[in-house]
């Protein structure tokens, strides 16, 4: 095993970067970072019917948003066809692969016979060369497929870095096709050549690939290549305990961006999805890289927990600096058709709300009330802006028109108004909130008034007096 760790993420661009793929990418990335190695991005786009440029872009966007930068790549399998064909030629010459002319009809007949005998359907090796065996004459005009000459004896075994030792008897495996009749290489074969050429030392991938691994190991051995270590990550279940799928809503990574999550929250969340470091729940990307190991990946399925993700997101929003949050909010408001420059300085507004929201859309909702002149619903106005409340707001307006503009002075103006009218704090503060922002609950009212600014405060009050 070469000393530099090299991992890869090898998505098929047939859809979005989903949360399971993102976790695989994160673990592969972190492992390479942890060991000062390289992380390779490889786009497995040989399924031309299902691969799309949009999906490639979605994967690249998702990786970028998560900050999972590749050291090498993206490599595209479609651009490596010549190389796969070259290796197939070498294997044919070496006798580790052979041409097979069995037709579809013959294979169907074979399958039917095997099923009738209650046997597992498998290729019977009729074109497999053996010492002393006379092969049939190749039929005229038939393009053969190329099959891998799988060993017939012994076992393929590997110490899976997640699941422990796995052994498969070679007798269980037939000679699988590595190139179709039109010469195109098959999926399992391309993966092998790539992992070999890209000198991958650790293959971390979803456990839906466990069945491919013994075949891939056999081909690597036939090529005289070093066999990497494999770790198969268990699947992710949705909140409801069923396999995570589109039904669970936000499965695309970019959907999390849309839904107002910060990438560091998603990273922290994914890190804990099937991996642990004691009881630690909140840790930075750097800390994760320092801690990450394969020993603490759980072999059992990990269950998605939206509440925990929301909790982490709230934590990271609290930690984020105001300028960054203001930028996030500004672009969200712009997408809603709201001009973010129309109101008070966004940084001051986000500072008021960052401790109270669990996602950036909620933050944008709150900020929007400062930017857009809101009219509360008539029933809200009717409930809160009673005669008595409006009288108090009128005298408060007069005080605010003359007060120095800082929190202490604003707070004093409110207290003086309370005293004058014999009211308690909520009897002034709630109508004031409704008058200014259209909602009865806001952060500390003197801070809200200060941030809105005198001009806007007086204007908004005037509408109700
Ligand atoms: N392209 C495969 C997938 O998207 C991954 C193959 C691998 O990691 O070996 O599921």
mmCIF file of C-alpha atoms in Angstrom, residues 41-347:
data_model
loop_
_atom_site.group_PDB
_atom_site.id
_atom_site.type_symbol
_atom_site.label_atom_id
_atom_site.label_comp_id
_atom_site.label_asym_id
_atom_site.label_seq_id
_atom_site.Cartn_x
_atom_site.Cartn_y
_atom_site.Cartn_z
ATOM 1 C CA UNK A 41 -13.664 13.605 -7.721
ATOM 2 C CA UNK A 42 -14.758 11.297 -10.501
ATOM 3 C CA UNK A 43 -17.973 11.635 -12.436
ATOM 4 C CA UNK A 44 -19.272 8.211 -13.464
ATOM 5 C CA UNK A 45 -21.206 9.282 -16.503
ATOM 6 C CA UNK A 46 -21.090 6.142 -18.640
ATOM 7 C CA UNK A 47 -24.823 5.576 -18.288
ATOM 8 C CA UNK A 48 -25.479 7.990 -21.136
ATOM 9 C CA UNK A 49 -29.214 7.464 -21.058
ATOM 10 C CA UNK A 50 -29.473 8.684 -17.480
ATOM 11 C CA UNK A 51 -26.539 11.089 -17.104
ATOM 12 C CA UNK A 52 -27.188 14.770 -17.709
ATOM 13 C CA UNK A 53 -25.023 17.895 -17.719
ATOM 14 C CA UNK A 54 -27.491 19.453 -15.263
ATOM 15 C CA UNK A 55 -26.869 16.631 -12.828
ATOM 16 C CA UNK A 56 -23.102 17.061 -13.220
ATOM 17 C CA UNK A 57 -23.527 20.745 -12.436
ATOM 18 C CA UNK A 58 -25.777 19.966 -9.469
ATOM 19 C CA UNK A 59 -23.089 17.686 -8.053
ATOM 20 C CA UNK A 60 -20.353 20.268 -8.563
ATOM 21 C CA UNK A 61 -22.551 22.967 -6.996
ATOM 22 C CA UNK A 62 -23.380 20.752 -4.040
ATOM 23 C CA UNK A 63 -19.735 19.886 -3.444
ATOM 24 C CA UNK A 64 -18.775 23.532 -3.663
ATOM 25 C CA UNK A 65 -21.527 24.639 -1.327
ATOM 26 C CA UNK A 66 -20.404 22.063 1.227
ATOM 27 C CA UNK A 67 -16.800 23.124 0.774
ATOM 28 C CA UNK A 68 -15.649 19.650 -0.242
ATOM 29 C CA UNK A 69 -12.944 20.644 -2.598
ATOM 30 C CA UNK A 70 -11.300 17.939 -4.672
ATOM 31 C CA UNK A 71 -7.537 17.823 -5.031
ATOM 32 C CA UNK A 72 -7.880 16.120 -8.395
ATOM 33 C CA UNK A 73 -10.675 16.020 -10.895
ATOM 34 C CA UNK A 74 -13.425 16.115 -11.757
ATOM 35 C CA UNK A 75 -12.494 13.275 -14.057
ATOM 36 C CA UNK A 76 -15.183 12.073 -16.425
ATOM 37 C CA UNK A 77 -15.402 8.412 -17.315
ATOM 38 C CA UNK A 78 -16.751 9.230 -20.767
ATOM 39 C CA UNK A 79 -13.422 10.900 -21.469
ATOM 40 C CA UNK A 80 -11.526 7.756 -20.484
ATOM 41 C CA UNK A 81 -13.035 5.298 -22.948
ATOM 42 C CA UNK A 82 -9.798 4.827 -24.829
ATOM 43 C CA UNK A 83 -8.084 3.817 -21.636
ATOM 44 C CA UNK A 84 -10.751 1.239 -20.724
ATOM 45 C CA UNK A 85 -10.525 -0.248 -24.196
ATOM 46 C CA UNK A 86 -6.772 -0.415 -23.918
ATOM 47 C CA UNK A 87 -7.023 -2.377 -20.658
ATOM 48 C CA UNK A 88 -9.631 -4.692 -22.146
ATOM 49 C CA UNK A 89 -7.223 -5.383 -25.010
ATOM 50 C CA UNK A 90 -4.489 -6.180 -22.510
ATOM 51 C CA UNK A 91 -6.727 -8.552 -20.599
ATOM 52 C CA UNK A 92 -7.791 -10.343 -23.748
ATOM 53 C CA UNK A 93 -4.134 -10.749 -24.667
ATOM 54 C CA UNK A 94 -3.278 -11.973 -21.184
ATOM 55 C CA UNK A 95 -6.163 -14.429 -21.135
ATOM 56 C CA UNK A 96 -7.832 -12.860 -18.081
ATOM 57 C CA UNK A 97 -10.762 -11.916 -20.308
ATOM 58 C CA UNK A 98 -12.309 -13.590 -23.337
ATOM 59 C CA UNK A 99 -14.814 -13.102 -26.111
ATOM 60 C CA UNK A 100 -18.225 -14.590 -25.628
ATOM 61 C CA UNK A 101 -20.630 -14.992 -28.524
ATOM 62 C CA UNK A 102 -23.612 -16.299 -26.604
ATOM 63 C CA UNK A 103 -26.744 -14.677 -28.007
ATOM 64 C CA UNK A 104 -29.567 -13.141 -25.995
ATOM 65 C CA UNK A 105 -31.802 -16.115 -26.937
ATOM 66 C CA UNK A 106 -29.207 -18.608 -25.749
ATOM 67 C CA UNK A 107 -28.819 -16.736 -22.481
ATOM 68 C CA UNK A 108 -32.591 -16.668 -22.004
ATOM 69 C CA UNK A 109 -32.773 -20.407 -22.648
ATOM 70 C CA UNK A 110 -29.925 -21.003 -20.202
ATOM 71 C CA UNK A 111 -31.649 -18.944 -17.568
ATOM 72 C CA UNK A 112 -34.923 -20.810 -18.064
ATOM 73 C CA UNK A 113 -33.190 -24.184 -17.661
ATOM 74 C CA UNK A 114 -31.390 -23.028 -14.524
ATOM 75 C CA UNK A 115 -34.553 -21.652 -13.026
ATOM 76 C CA UNK A 116 -36.359 -24.908 -13.807
ATOM 77 C CA UNK A 117 -33.631 -26.706 -11.855
ATOM 78 C CA UNK A 118 -34.021 -24.105 -9.055
ATOM 79 C CA UNK A 119 -30.448 -22.916 -9.622
ATOM 80 C CA UNK A 120 -29.201 -19.358 -9.444
ATOM 81 C CA UNK A 121 -29.100 -17.988 -13.013
ATOM 82 C CA UNK A 122 -25.526 -17.536 -14.168
ATOM 83 C CA UNK A 123 -23.417 -17.657 -17.263
ATOM 84 C CA UNK A 124 -22.188 -21.217 -17.768
ATOM 85 C CA UNK A 125 -18.756 -20.416 -19.183
ATOM 86 C CA UNK A 126 -19.404 -21.921 -22.600
ATOM 87 C CA UNK A 127 -16.950 -19.542 -24.284
ATOM 88 C CA UNK A 128 -14.479 -19.562 -21.428
ATOM 89 C CA UNK A 129 -11.135 -20.873 -22.613
ATOM 90 C CA UNK A 130 -9.690 -23.717 -20.539
ATOM 91 C CA UNK A 131 -6.626 -25.825 -21.168
ATOM 92 C CA UNK A 132 -7.641 -28.702 -23.400
ATOM 93 C CA UNK A 133 -11.139 -27.314 -24.012
ATOM 94 C CA UNK A 134 -12.267 -26.946 -27.622
ATOM 95 C CA UNK A 135 -14.286 -23.786 -28.058
ATOM 96 C CA UNK A 136 -17.107 -23.532 -30.573
ATOM 97 C CA UNK A 137 -16.484 -21.776 -33.886
ATOM 98 C CA UNK A 138 -17.393 -18.058 -33.502
ATOM 99 C CA UNK A 139 -20.669 -17.467 -35.352
ATOM 100 C CA UNK A 140 -20.314 -15.273 -38.426
ATOM 101 C CA UNK A 141 -21.389 -11.634 -38.120
ATOM 102 C CA UNK A 142 -21.802 -11.689 -34.347
ATOM 103 C CA UNK A 143 -19.997 -9.064 -32.284
ATOM 104 C CA UNK A 144 -18.902 -10.731 -29.059
ATOM 105 C CA UNK A 145 -19.045 -9.291 -25.564
ATOM 106 C CA UNK A 146 -15.936 -9.506 -23.408
ATOM 107 C CA UNK A 147 -16.183 -11.458 -20.179
ATOM 108 C CA UNK A 148 -13.846 -11.439 -17.234
ATOM 109 C CA UNK A 149 -12.344 -14.823 -16.484
ATOM 110 C CA UNK A 150 -13.272 -15.002 -12.817
ATOM 111 C CA UNK A 151 -11.345 -17.465 -10.657
ATOM 112 C CA UNK A 152 -13.435 -20.559 -10.013
ATOM 113 C CA UNK A 153 -11.884 -21.560 -6.727
ATOM 114 C CA UNK A 154 -11.166 -19.975 -3.387
ATOM 115 C CA UNK A 155 -12.780 -16.956 -1.815
ATOM 116 C CA UNK A 156 -12.538 -13.251 -2.247
ATOM 117 C CA UNK A 157 -12.230 -11.675 1.153
ATOM 118 C CA UNK A 158 -11.669 -8.193 2.421
ATOM 119 C CA UNK A 159 -11.669 -6.494 5.769
ATOM 120 C CA UNK A 160 -14.354 -3.994 5.218
ATOM 121 C CA UNK A 161 -13.433 -0.849 7.121
ATOM 122 C CA UNK A 162 -17.030 -0.464 8.232
ATOM 123 C CA UNK A 163 -18.656 -3.862 8.115
ATOM 124 C CA UNK A 164 -15.806 -6.115 9.144
ATOM 125 C CA UNK A 165 -14.597 -9.154 7.250
ATOM 126 C CA UNK A 166 -16.580 -10.155 4.186
ATOM 127 C CA UNK A 167 -15.921 -13.325 2.218
ATOM 128 C CA UNK A 168 -17.485 -14.481 -1.021
ATOM 129 C CA UNK A 169 -16.726 -17.804 -2.665
ATOM 130 C CA UNK A 170 -15.544 -17.448 -6.237
ATOM 131 C CA UNK A 171 -17.853 -20.296 -7.118
ATOM 132 C CA UNK A 172 -20.710 -17.872 -6.390
ATOM 133 C CA UNK A 173 -19.642 -15.539 -9.150
ATOM 134 C CA UNK A 174 -19.900 -16.015 -12.881
ATOM 135 C CA UNK A 175 -17.778 -14.448 -15.593
ATOM 136 C CA UNK A 176 -19.287 -10.981 -15.797
ATOM 137 C CA UNK A 177 -19.289 -8.850 -18.900
ATOM 138 C CA UNK A 178 -16.654 -6.133 -18.938
ATOM 139 C CA UNK A 179 -17.344 -4.868 -22.474
ATOM 140 C CA UNK A 180 -20.607 -4.954 -24.394
ATOM 141 C CA UNK A 181 -20.890 -6.095 -27.985
ATOM 142 C CA UNK A 182 -20.548 -2.487 -29.154
ATOM 143 C CA UNK A 183 -17.241 -2.289 -27.301
ATOM 144 C CA UNK A 184 -18.396 -0.029 -24.461
ATOM 145 C CA UNK A 185 -16.995 -1.020 -21.087
ATOM 146 C CA UNK A 186 -19.365 -1.835 -18.246
ATOM 147 C CA UNK A 187 -19.727 0.001 -14.990
ATOM 148 C CA UNK A 188 -17.885 -2.435 -12.717
ATOM 149 C CA UNK A 189 -14.965 -2.491 -15.072
ATOM 150 C CA UNK A 190 -14.571 1.280 -15.424
ATOM 151 C CA UNK A 191 -14.563 1.650 -11.639
ATOM 152 C CA UNK A 192 -11.722 -0.837 -11.386
ATOM 153 C CA UNK A 193 -9.561 0.805 -14.040
ATOM 154 C CA UNK A 194 -10.188 4.215 -12.492
ATOM 155 C CA UNK A 195 -9.442 3.158 -8.940
ATOM 156 C CA UNK A 196 -6.258 1.576 -10.248
ATOM 157 C CA UNK A 197 -5.136 4.469 -12.449
ATOM 158 C CA UNK A 198 -6.074 7.027 -9.822
ATOM 159 C CA UNK A 199 -4.103 5.065 -7.219
ATOM 160 C CA UNK A 200 -7.023 5.025 -4.810
ATOM 161 C CA UNK A 201 -6.050 3.567 -1.448
ATOM 162 C CA UNK A 202 -9.412 3.744 0.338
ATOM 163 C CA UNK A 203 -12.762 3.244 -1.326
ATOM 164 C CA UNK A 204 -15.541 4.621 0.856
ATOM 165 C CA UNK A 205 -18.934 4.235 -0.719
ATOM 166 C CA UNK A 206 -22.521 3.273 -0.064
ATOM 167 C CA UNK A 207 -23.230 -0.303 0.895
ATOM 168 C CA UNK A 208 -25.353 -0.753 -2.202
ATOM 169 C CA UNK A 209 -21.969 -1.493 -3.789
ATOM 170 C CA UNK A 210 -20.945 -4.350 -1.510
ATOM 171 C CA UNK A 211 -21.915 -6.891 -4.168
ATOM 172 C CA UNK A 212 -19.661 -5.233 -6.734
ATOM 173 C CA UNK A 213 -16.607 -5.354 -4.510
ATOM 174 C CA UNK A 214 -15.599 -9.032 -4.924
ATOM 175 C CA UNK A 215 -15.821 -8.711 -8.703
ATOM 176 C CA UNK A 216 -13.811 -5.515 -8.636
ATOM 177 C CA UNK A 217 -11.176 -7.074 -6.393
ATOM 178 C CA UNK A 218 -10.837 -10.033 -8.738
ATOM 179 C CA UNK A 219 -10.332 -7.779 -11.741
ATOM 180 C CA UNK A 220 -7.779 -5.695 -9.851
ATOM 181 C CA UNK A 221 -5.898 -8.863 -8.978
ATOM 182 C CA UNK A 222 -6.033 -10.034 -12.576
ATOM 183 C CA UNK A 223 -4.485 -6.716 -13.556
ATOM 184 C CA UNK A 224 -1.766 -7.096 -10.948
ATOM 185 C CA UNK A 225 -3.043 -3.938 -9.277
ATOM 186 C CA UNK A 226 -2.923 -3.175 -5.575
ATOM 187 C CA UNK A 227 -6.302 -3.702 -3.992
ATOM 188 C CA UNK A 228 -7.495 -0.681 -2.038
ATOM 189 C CA UNK A 229 -9.192 -0.915 1.323
ATOM 190 C CA UNK A 230 -12.962 -0.784 1.136
ATOM 191 C CA UNK A 231 -15.443 0.673 3.581
ATOM 192 C CA UNK A 232 -19.135 0.432 2.824
ATOM 193 C CA UNK A 233 -21.306 3.009 4.515
ATOM 194 C CA UNK A 234 -24.699 1.925 5.659
ATOM 195 C CA UNK A 235 -27.707 3.603 4.224
ATOM 196 C CA UNK A 236 -29.491 6.574 5.688
ATOM 197 C CA UNK A 237 -33.050 6.230 6.879
ATOM 198 C CA UNK A 238 -35.523 9.081 6.934
ATOM 199 C CA UNK A 239 -37.027 10.530 10.116
ATOM 200 C CA UNK A 240 -39.714 7.853 9.882
ATOM 201 C CA UNK A 241 -37.259 4.950 9.747
ATOM 202 C CA UNK A 242 -37.790 4.083 6.082
ATOM 203 C CA UNK A 243 -35.046 4.356 3.464
ATOM 204 C CA UNK A 244 -34.322 8.014 2.728
ATOM 205 C CA UNK A 245 -35.953 9.004 -0.522
ATOM 206 C CA UNK A 246 -37.589 11.882 -2.337
ATOM 207 C CA UNK A 247 -40.648 11.357 -0.180
ATOM 208 C CA UNK A 248 -38.702 12.811 2.709
ATOM 209 C CA UNK A 249 -38.524 16.191 1.055
ATOM 210 C CA UNK A 250 -35.162 17.867 1.095
ATOM 211 C CA UNK A 251 -32.892 15.103 -0.108
ATOM 212 C CA UNK A 252 -30.905 17.225 -2.542
ATOM 213 C CA UNK A 253 -28.049 19.074 -0.910
ATOM 214 C CA UNK A 254 -28.884 22.334 -2.670
ATOM 215 C CA UNK A 255 -32.388 22.099 -1.274
ATOM 216 C CA UNK A 256 -30.827 22.616 2.142
ATOM 217 C CA UNK A 257 -29.373 25.863 0.893
ATOM 218 C CA UNK A 258 -32.806 26.882 -0.363
ATOM 219 C CA UNK A 259 -34.347 25.872 2.932
ATOM 220 C CA UNK A 260 -32.053 28.184 4.846
ATOM 221 C CA UNK A 261 -29.380 25.877 6.227
ATOM 222 C CA UNK A 262 -25.773 26.937 6.564
ATOM 223 C CA UNK A 263 -23.301 24.547 4.975
ATOM 224 C CA UNK A 264 -21.357 24.133 8.222
ATOM 225 C CA UNK A 265 -24.553 22.963 9.937
ATOM 226 C CA UNK A 266 -25.149 20.392 7.215
ATOM 227 C CA UNK A 267 -21.510 19.269 7.382
ATOM 228 C CA UNK A 268 -21.634 18.918 11.163
ATOM 229 C CA UNK A 269 -24.915 17.070 10.852
ATOM 230 C CA UNK A 270 -23.671 14.689 8.148
ATOM 231 C CA UNK A 271 -20.512 14.012 10.108
ATOM 232 C CA UNK A 272 -22.616 12.580 12.914
ATOM 233 C CA UNK A 273 -24.762 10.556 10.583
ATOM 234 C CA UNK A 274 -23.155 7.194 11.150
ATOM 235 C CA UNK A 275 -19.947 8.379 12.780
ATOM 236 C CA UNK A 276 -19.270 9.511 16.310
ATOM 237 C CA UNK A 277 -16.608 10.957 18.521
ATOM 238 C CA UNK A 278 -17.799 10.225 22.033
ATOM 239 C CA UNK A 279 -20.783 12.401 22.828
ATOM 240 C CA UNK A 280 -19.591 15.345 20.785
ATOM 241 C CA UNK A 281 -22.391 16.833 18.739
ATOM 242 C CA UNK A 282 -21.123 20.241 17.766
ATOM 243 C CA UNK A 283 -17.744 20.511 16.135
ATOM 244 C CA UNK A 284 -16.150 22.431 13.329
ATOM 245 C CA UNK A 285 -15.028 21.054 10.019
ATOM 246 C CA UNK A 286 -11.414 21.341 11.200
ATOM 247 C CA UNK A 287 -12.173 19.447 14.364
ATOM 248 C CA UNK A 288 -13.952 16.770 12.355
ATOM 249 C CA UNK A 289 -10.963 16.328 10.079
ATOM 250 C CA UNK A 290 -8.736 15.944 13.111
ATOM 251 C CA UNK A 291 -10.983 13.333 14.689
ATOM 252 C CA UNK A 292 -12.307 11.435 11.730
ATOM 253 C CA UNK A 293 -11.455 7.757 11.564
ATOM 254 C CA UNK A 294 -12.979 4.662 10.083
ATOM 255 C CA UNK A 295 -13.187 2.826 13.406
ATOM 256 C CA UNK A 296 -16.099 4.906 14.604
ATOM 257 C CA UNK A 297 -18.326 4.565 11.586
ATOM 258 C CA UNK A 298 -21.370 2.544 12.600
ATOM 259 C CA UNK A 299 -22.215 -0.450 10.453
ATOM 260 C CA UNK A 300 -25.918 -0.038 11.194
ATOM 261 C CA UNK A 301 -28.188 2.312 9.302
ATOM 262 C CA UNK A 302 -28.183 5.940 10.399
ATOM 263 C CA UNK A 303 -31.486 7.674 10.902
ATOM 264 C CA UNK A 304 -32.109 11.186 9.735
ATOM 265 C CA UNK A 305 -33.266 13.579 12.432
ATOM 266 C CA UNK A 306 -34.521 16.885 11.115
ATOM 267 C CA UNK A 307 -34.915 18.328 14.599
ATOM 268 C CA UNK A 308 -31.243 17.809 15.301
ATOM 269 C CA UNK A 309 -30.267 19.368 12.010
ATOM 270 C CA UNK A 310 -32.439 22.373 12.859
ATOM 271 C CA UNK A 311 -30.827 22.616 16.264
ATOM 272 C CA UNK A 312 -27.353 22.597 14.718
ATOM 273 C CA UNK A 313 -28.416 25.146 12.156
ATOM 274 C CA UNK A 314 -29.714 27.465 14.877
ATOM 275 C CA UNK A 315 -26.386 27.066 16.631
ATOM 276 C CA UNK A 316 -24.375 27.979 13.541
ATOM 277 C CA UNK A 317 -26.610 30.918 12.699
ATOM 278 C CA UNK A 318 -25.988 32.268 16.203
ATOM 279 C CA UNK A 319 -22.250 31.883 15.649
ATOM 280 C CA UNK A 320 -22.166 33.352 12.157
ATOM 281 C CA UNK A 321 -20.979 36.901 11.775
ATOM 282 C CA UNK A 322 -23.546 39.545 11.024
ATOM 283 C CA UNK A 323 -22.103 40.642 7.712
ATOM 284 C CA UNK A 324 -22.341 37.105 6.367
ATOM 285 C CA UNK A 325 -25.896 36.680 7.634
ATOM 286 C CA UNK A 326 -26.827 40.042 6.151
ATOM 287 C CA UNK A 327 -25.504 38.842 2.787
ATOM 288 C CA UNK A 328 -27.512 35.626 3.038
ATOM 289 C CA UNK A 329 -30.641 37.531 3.971
ATOM 290 C CA UNK A 330 -30.123 40.136 1.232
ATOM 291 C CA UNK A 331 -30.001 37.486 -1.488
ATOM 292 C CA UNK A 332 -33.049 35.735 -0.066
ATOM 293 C CA UNK A 333 -34.987 38.994 0.045
ATOM 294 C CA UNK A 334 -33.902 39.844 -3.488
ATOM 295 C CA UNK A 335 -35.209 36.463 -4.658
ATOM 296 C CA UNK A 336 -38.543 37.357 -3.093
ATOM 297 C CA UNK A 337 -38.572 40.593 -5.034
ATOM 298 C CA UNK A 338 -37.820 42.685 -1.958
ATOM 299 C CA UNK A 339 -35.114 45.320 -2.301
ATOM 300 C CA UNK A 340 -32.856 44.693 0.691
ATOM 301 C CA UNK A 341 -31.449 48.221 0.499
ATOM 302 C CA UNK A 342 -34.801 49.796 1.168
ATOM 303 C CA UNK A 343 -34.683 49.346 4.940
ATOM 304 C CA UNK A 344 -32.279 49.762 7.829
ATOM 305 C CA UNK A 345 -28.791 48.272 7.792
ATOM 306 C CA UNK A 346 -29.311 44.520 7.547
ATOM 307 C CA UNK A 347 -26.407 43.727 9.826
#
